[in-house]
mmCIF file with all atom_site columns, C-alpha atoms in Angstrom:
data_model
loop_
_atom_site.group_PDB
_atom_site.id
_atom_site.type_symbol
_atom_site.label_atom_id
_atom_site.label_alt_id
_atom_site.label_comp_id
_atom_site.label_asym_id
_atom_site.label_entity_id
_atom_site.label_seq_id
_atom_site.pdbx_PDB_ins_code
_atom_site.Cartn_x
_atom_site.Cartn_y
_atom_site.Cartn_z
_atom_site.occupancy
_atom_site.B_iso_or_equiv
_atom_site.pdbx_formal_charge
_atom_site.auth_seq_id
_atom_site.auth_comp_id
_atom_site.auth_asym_id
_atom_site.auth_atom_id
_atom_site.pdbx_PDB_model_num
ATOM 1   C CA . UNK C 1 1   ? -17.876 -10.014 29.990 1.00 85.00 ? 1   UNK C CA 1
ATOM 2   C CA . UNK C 1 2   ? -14.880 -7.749  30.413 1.00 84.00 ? 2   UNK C CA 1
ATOM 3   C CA . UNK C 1 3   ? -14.366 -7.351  26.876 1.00 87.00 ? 3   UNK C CA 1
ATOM 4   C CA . UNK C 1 4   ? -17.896 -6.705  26.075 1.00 91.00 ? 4   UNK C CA 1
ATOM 5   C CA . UNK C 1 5   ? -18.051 -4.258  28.959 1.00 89.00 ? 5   UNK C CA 1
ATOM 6   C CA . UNK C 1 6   ? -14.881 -2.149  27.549 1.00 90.00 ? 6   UNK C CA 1
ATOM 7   C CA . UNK C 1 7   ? -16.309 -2.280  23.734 1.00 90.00 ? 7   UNK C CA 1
ATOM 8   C CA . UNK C 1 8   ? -19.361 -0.989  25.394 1.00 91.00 ? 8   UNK C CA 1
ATOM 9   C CA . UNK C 1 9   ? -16.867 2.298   26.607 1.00 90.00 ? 9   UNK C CA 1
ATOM 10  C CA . UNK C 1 10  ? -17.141 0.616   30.098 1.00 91.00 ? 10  UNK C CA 1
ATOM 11  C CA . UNK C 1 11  ? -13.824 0.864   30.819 1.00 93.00 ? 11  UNK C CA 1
ATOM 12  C CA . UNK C 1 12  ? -13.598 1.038   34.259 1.00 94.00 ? 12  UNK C CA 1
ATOM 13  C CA . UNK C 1 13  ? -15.984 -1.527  34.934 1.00 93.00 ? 13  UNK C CA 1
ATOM 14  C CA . UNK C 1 14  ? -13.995 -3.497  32.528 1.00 94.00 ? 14  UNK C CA 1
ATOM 15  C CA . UNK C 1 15  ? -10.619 -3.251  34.500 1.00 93.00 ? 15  UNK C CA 1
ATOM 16  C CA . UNK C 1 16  ? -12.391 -4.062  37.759 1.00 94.00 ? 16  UNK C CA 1
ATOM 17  C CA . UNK C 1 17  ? -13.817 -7.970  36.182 1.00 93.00 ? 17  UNK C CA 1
ATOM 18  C CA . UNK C 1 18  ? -10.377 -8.096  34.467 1.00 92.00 ? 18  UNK C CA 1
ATOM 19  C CA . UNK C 1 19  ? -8.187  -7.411  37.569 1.00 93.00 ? 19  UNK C CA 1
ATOM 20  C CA . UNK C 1 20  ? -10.735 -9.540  39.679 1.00 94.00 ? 20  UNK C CA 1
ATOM 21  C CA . UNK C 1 21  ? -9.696  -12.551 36.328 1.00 93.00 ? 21  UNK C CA 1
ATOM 22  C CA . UNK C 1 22  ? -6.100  -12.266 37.360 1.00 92.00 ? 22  UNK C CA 1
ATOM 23  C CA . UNK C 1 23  ? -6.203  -12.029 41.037 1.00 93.00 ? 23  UNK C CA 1
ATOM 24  C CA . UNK C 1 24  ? -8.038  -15.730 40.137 1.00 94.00 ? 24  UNK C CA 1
ATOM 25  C CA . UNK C 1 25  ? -5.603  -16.580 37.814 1.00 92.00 ? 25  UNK C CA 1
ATOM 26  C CA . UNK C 1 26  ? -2.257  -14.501 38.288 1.00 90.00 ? 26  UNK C CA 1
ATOM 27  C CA . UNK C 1 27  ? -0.289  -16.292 35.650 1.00 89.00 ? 27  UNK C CA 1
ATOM 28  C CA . UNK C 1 28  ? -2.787  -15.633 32.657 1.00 91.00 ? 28  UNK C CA 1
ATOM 29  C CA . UNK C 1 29  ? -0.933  -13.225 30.520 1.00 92.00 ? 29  UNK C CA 1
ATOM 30  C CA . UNK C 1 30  ? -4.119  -12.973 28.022 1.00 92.00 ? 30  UNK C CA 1
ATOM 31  C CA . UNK C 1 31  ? -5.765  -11.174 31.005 1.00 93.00 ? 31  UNK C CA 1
ATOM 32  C CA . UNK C 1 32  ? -2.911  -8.844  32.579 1.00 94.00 ? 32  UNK C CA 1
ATOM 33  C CA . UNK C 1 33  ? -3.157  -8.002  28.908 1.00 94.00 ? 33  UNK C CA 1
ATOM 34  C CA . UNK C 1 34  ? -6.540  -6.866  29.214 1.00 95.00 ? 34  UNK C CA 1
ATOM 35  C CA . UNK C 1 35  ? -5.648  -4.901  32.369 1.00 96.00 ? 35  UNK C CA 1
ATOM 36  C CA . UNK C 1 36  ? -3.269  -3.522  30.944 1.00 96.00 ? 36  UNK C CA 1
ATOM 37  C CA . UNK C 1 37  ? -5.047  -2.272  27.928 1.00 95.00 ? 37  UNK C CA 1
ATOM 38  C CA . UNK C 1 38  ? -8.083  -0.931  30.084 1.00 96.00 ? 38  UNK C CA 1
ATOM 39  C CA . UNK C 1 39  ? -5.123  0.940   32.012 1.00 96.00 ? 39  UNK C CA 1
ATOM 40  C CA . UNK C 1 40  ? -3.849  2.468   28.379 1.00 96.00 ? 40  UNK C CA 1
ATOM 41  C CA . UNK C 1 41  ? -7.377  3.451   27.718 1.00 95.00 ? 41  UNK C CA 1
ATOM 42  C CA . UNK C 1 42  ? -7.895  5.176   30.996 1.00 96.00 ? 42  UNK C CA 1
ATOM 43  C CA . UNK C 1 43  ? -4.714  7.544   30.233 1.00 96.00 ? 43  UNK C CA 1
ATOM 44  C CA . UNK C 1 44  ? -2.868  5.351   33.403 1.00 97.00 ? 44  UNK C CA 1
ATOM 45  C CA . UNK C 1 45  ? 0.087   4.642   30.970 1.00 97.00 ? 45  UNK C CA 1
ATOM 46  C CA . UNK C 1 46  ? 2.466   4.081   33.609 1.00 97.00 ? 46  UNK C CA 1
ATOM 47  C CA . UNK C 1 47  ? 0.876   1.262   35.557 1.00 97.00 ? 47  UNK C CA 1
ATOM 48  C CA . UNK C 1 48  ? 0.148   -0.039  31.735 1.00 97.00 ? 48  UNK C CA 1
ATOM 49  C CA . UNK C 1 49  ? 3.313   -0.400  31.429 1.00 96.00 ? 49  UNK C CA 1
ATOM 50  C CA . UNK C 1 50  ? 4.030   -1.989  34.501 1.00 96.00 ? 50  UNK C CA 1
ATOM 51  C CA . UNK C 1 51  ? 1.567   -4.664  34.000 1.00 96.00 ? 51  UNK C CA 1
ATOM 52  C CA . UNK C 1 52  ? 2.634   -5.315  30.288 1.00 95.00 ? 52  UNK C CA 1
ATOM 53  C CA . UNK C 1 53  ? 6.110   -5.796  32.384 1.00 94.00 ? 53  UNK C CA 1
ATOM 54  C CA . UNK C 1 54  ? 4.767   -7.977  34.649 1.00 94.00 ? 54  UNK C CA 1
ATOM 55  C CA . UNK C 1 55  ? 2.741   -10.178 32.035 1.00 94.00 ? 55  UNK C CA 1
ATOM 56  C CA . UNK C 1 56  ? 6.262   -10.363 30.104 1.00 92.00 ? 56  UNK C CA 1
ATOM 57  C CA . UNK C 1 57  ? 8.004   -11.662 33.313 1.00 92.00 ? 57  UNK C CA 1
ATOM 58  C CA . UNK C 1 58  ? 4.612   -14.509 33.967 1.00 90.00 ? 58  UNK C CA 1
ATOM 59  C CA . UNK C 1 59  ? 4.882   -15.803 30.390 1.00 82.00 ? 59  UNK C CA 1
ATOM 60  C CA . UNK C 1 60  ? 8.311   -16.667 30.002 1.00 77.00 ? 60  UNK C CA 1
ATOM 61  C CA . UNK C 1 61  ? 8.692   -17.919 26.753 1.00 71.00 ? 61  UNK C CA 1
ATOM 62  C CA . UNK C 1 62  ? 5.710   -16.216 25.931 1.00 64.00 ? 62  UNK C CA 1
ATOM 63  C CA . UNK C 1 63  ? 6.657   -13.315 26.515 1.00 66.00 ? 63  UNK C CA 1
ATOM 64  C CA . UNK C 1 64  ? 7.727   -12.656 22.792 1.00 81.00 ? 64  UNK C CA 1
ATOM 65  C CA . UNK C 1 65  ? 4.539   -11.830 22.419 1.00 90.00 ? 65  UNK C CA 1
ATOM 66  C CA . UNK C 1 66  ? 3.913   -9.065  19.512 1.00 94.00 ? 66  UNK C CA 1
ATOM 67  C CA . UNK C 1 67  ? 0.808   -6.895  21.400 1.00 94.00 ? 67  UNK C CA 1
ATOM 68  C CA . UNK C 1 68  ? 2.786   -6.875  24.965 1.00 95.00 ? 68  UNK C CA 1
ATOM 69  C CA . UNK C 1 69  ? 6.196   -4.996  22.962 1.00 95.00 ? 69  UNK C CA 1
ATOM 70  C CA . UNK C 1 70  ? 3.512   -2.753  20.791 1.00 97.00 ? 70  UNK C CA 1
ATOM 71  C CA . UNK C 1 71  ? 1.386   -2.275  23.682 1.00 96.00 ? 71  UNK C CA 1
ATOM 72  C CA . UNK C 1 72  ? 4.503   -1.038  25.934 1.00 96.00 ? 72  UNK C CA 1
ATOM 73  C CA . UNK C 1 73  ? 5.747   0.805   23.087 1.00 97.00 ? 73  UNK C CA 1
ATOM 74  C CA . UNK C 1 74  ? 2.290   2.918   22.569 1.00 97.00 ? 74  UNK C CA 1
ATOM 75  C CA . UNK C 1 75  ? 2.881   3.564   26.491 1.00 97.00 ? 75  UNK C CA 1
ATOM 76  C CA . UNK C 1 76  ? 5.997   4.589   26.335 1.00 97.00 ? 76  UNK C CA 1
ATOM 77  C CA . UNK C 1 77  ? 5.116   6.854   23.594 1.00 97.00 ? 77  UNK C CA 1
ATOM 78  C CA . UNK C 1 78  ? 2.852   8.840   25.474 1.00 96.00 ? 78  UNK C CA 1
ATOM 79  C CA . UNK C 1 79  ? 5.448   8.718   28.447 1.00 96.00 ? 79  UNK C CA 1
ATOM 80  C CA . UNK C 1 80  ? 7.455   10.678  26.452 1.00 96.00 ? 80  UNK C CA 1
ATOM 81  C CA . UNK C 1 81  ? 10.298  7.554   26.524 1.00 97.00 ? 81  UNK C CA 1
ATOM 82  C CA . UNK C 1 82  ? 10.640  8.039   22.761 1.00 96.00 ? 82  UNK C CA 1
ATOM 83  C CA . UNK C 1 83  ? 13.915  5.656   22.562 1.00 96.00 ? 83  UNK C CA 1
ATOM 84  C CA . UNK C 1 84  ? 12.279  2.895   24.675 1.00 97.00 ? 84  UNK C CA 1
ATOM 85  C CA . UNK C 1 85  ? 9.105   3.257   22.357 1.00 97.00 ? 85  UNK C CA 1
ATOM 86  C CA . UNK C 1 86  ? 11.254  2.369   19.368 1.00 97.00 ? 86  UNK C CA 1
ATOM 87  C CA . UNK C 1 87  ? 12.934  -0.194  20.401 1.00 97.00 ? 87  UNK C CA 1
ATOM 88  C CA . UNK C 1 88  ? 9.742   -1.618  21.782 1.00 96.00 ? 88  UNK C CA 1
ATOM 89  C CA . UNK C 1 89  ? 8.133   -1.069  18.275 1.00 97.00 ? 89  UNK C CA 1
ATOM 90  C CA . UNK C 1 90  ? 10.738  -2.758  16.792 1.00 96.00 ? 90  UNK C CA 1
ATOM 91  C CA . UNK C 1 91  ? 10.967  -6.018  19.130 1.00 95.00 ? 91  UNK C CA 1
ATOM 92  C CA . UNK C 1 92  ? 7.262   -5.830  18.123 1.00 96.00 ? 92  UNK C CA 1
ATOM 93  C CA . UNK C 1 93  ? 8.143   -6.338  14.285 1.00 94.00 ? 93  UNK C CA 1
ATOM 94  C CA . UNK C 1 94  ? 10.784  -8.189  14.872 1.00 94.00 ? 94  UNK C CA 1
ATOM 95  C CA . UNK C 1 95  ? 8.332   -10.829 16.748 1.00 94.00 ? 95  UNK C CA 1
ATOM 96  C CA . UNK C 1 96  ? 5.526   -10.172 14.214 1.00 93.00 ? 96  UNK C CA 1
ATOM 97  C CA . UNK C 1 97  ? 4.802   -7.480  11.633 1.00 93.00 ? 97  UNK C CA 1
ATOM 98  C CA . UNK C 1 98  ? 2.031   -5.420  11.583 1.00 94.00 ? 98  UNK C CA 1
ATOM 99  C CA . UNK C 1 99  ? 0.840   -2.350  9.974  1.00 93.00 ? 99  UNK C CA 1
ATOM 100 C CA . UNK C 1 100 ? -0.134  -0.569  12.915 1.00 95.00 ? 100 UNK C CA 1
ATOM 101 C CA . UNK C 1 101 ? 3.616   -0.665  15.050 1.00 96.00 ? 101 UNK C CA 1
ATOM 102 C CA . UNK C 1 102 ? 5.469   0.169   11.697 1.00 96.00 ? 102 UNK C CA 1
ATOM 103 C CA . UNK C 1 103 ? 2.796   3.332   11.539 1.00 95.00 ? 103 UNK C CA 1
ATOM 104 C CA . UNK C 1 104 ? 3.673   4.315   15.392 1.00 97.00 ? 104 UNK C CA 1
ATOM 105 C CA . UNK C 1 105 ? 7.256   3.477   14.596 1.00 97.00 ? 105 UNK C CA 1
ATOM 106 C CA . UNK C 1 106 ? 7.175   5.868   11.657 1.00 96.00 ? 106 UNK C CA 1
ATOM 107 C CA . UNK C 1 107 ? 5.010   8.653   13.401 1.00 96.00 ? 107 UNK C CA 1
ATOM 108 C CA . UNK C 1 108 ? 8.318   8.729   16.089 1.00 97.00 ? 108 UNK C CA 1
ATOM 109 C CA . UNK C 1 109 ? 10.789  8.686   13.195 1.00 96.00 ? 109 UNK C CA 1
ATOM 110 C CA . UNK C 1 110 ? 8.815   11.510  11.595 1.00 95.00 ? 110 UNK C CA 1
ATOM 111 C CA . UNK C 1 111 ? 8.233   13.322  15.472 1.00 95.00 ? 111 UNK C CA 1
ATOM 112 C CA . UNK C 1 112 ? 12.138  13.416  15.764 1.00 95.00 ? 112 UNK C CA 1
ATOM 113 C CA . UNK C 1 113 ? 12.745  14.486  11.937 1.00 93.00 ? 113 UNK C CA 1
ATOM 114 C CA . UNK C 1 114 ? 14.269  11.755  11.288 1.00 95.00 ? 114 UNK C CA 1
ATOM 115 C CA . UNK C 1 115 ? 12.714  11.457  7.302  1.00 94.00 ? 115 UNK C CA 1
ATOM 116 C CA . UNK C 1 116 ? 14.862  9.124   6.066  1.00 94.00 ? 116 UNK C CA 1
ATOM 117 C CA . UNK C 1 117 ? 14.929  6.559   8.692  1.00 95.00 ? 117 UNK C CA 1
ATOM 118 C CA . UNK C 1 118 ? 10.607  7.231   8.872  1.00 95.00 ? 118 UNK C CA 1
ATOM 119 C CA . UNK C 1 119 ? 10.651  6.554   5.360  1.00 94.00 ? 119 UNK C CA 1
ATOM 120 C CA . UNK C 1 120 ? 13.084  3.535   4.828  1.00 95.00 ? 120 UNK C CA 1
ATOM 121 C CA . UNK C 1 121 ? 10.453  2.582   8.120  1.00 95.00 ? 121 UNK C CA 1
ATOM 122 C CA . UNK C 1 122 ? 7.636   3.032   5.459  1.00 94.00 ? 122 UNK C CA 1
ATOM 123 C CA . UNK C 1 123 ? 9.390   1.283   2.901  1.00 94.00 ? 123 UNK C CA 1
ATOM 124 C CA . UNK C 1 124 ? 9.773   -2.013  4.930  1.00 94.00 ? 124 UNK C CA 1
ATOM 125 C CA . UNK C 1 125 ? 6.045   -2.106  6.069  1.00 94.00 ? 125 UNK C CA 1
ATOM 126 C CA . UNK C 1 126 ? 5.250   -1.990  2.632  1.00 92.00 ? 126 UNK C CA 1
ATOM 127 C CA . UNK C 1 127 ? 6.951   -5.005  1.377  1.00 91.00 ? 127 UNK C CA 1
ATOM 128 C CA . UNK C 1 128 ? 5.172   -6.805  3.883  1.00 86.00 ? 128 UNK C CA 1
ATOM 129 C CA . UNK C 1 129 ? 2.123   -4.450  3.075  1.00 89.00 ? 129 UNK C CA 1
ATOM 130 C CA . UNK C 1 130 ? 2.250   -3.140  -0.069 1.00 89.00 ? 130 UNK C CA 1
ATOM 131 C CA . UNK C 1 131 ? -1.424  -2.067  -0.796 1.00 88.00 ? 131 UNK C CA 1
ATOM 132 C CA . UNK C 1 132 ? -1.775  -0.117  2.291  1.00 89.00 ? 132 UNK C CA 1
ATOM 133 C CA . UNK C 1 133 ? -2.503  3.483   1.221  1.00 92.00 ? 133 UNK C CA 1
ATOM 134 C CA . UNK C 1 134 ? -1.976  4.877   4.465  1.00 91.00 ? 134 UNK C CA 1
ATOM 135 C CA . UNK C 1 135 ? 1.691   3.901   4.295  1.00 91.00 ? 135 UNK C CA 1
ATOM 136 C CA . UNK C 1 136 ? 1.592   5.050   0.181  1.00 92.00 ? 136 UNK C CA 1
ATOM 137 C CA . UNK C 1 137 ? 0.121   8.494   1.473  1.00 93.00 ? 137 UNK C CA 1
ATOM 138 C CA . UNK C 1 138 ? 2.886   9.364   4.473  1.00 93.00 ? 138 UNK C CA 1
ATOM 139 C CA . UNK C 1 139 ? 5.747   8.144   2.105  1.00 93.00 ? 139 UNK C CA 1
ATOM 140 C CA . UNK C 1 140 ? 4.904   10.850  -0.545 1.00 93.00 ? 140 UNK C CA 1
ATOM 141 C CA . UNK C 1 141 ? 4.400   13.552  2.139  1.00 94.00 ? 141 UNK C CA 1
ATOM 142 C CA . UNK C 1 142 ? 7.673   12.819  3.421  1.00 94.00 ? 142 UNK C CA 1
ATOM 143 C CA . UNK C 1 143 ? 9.327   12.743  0.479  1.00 93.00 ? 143 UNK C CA 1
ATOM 144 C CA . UNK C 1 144 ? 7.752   16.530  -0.244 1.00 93.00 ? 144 UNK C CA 1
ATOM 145 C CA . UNK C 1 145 ? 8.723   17.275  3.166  1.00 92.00 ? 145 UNK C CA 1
ATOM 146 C CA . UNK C 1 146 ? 12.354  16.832  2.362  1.00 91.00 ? 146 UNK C CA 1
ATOM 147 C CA . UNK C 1 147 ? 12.316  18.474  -0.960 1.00 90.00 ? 147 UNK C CA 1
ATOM 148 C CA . UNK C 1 148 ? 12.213  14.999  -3.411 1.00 89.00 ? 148 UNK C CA 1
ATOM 149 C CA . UNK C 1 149 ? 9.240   15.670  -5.305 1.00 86.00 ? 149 UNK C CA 1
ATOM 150 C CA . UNK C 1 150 ? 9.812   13.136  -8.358 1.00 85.00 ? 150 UNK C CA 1
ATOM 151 C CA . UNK C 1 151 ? 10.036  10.312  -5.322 1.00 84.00 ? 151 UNK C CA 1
ATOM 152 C CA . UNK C 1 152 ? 6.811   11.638  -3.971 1.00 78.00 ? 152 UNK C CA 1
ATOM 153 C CA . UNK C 1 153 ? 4.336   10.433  -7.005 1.00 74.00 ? 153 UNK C CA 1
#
């Protein structure tokens, strides 16, 4: 219901069956994940983040989990915590890759100037990814940002 309710743009509604889920069941990380998503979507980043925390300390072993370090990372993006982002975006991959952390790791590379470490970023997602054209795309506009045309094309 709470899921349906959020895809609907019900967020708030959403986060009310989801918290009333946990306070049921307090040691279900699938549904402090949901809280904590509804909370990302509502621009409440910080108390996101605190219940991604708290769903990391519940699961224990399963806390690796690869959506609670992207998740926290995303928050801690728009925190402004850009060193606790990446490193969050890169327990992330280093639990599971996906295209979407090694794009928000890139995007903090690229935020900081950083080329070379956004595109050696790049270059990684795309051995696991190599079709993605998104990833194709920002590698050649970073390599014309720093002047390497013939590496662009």
């Amino acid at each position: 219901q709470g899921l349906i309710l959020r895809h609907r743009g019900m967020v708030q509604e959403s986060l009310a069956l989801f918290n009333l889920a946990s306070a049921i069941n307090p040691a279900n990380v699938n549904n402090l994940k949901q809280v904590g998503r509804c909370l990302f979507l509502l621009g409440r980043h910080k108390a996101a983040m605190e219940v991604f925390d708290e769903a990391m300390r519940v699961g224990g072993k399963d806390a690796e989990d690869w959506e609670l370090w992207h998740n926290k990372g995303l928050c801690l993006t728009y925190l402004r915590k850009t060193e606790d982002a990446k490193e969050a975006f890169s327990r992330a991959n280093a639990i599971q890759r996906h295209d979407c952390t090694f794009m928000q790791l890139g995007q903090l590379l690229t935020q900081e100037e950083d080329y070379e470490a956004a595109i050696d970023t790049y270059l990684e997602a795309l051995e696991f990814s190599p079709e993605n054209p998104d990833m194709l795309t920002t590698i050649g506009l970073l390599y014309l940002r720093m002047g390497e045309n013939y590496k662009a094309f």
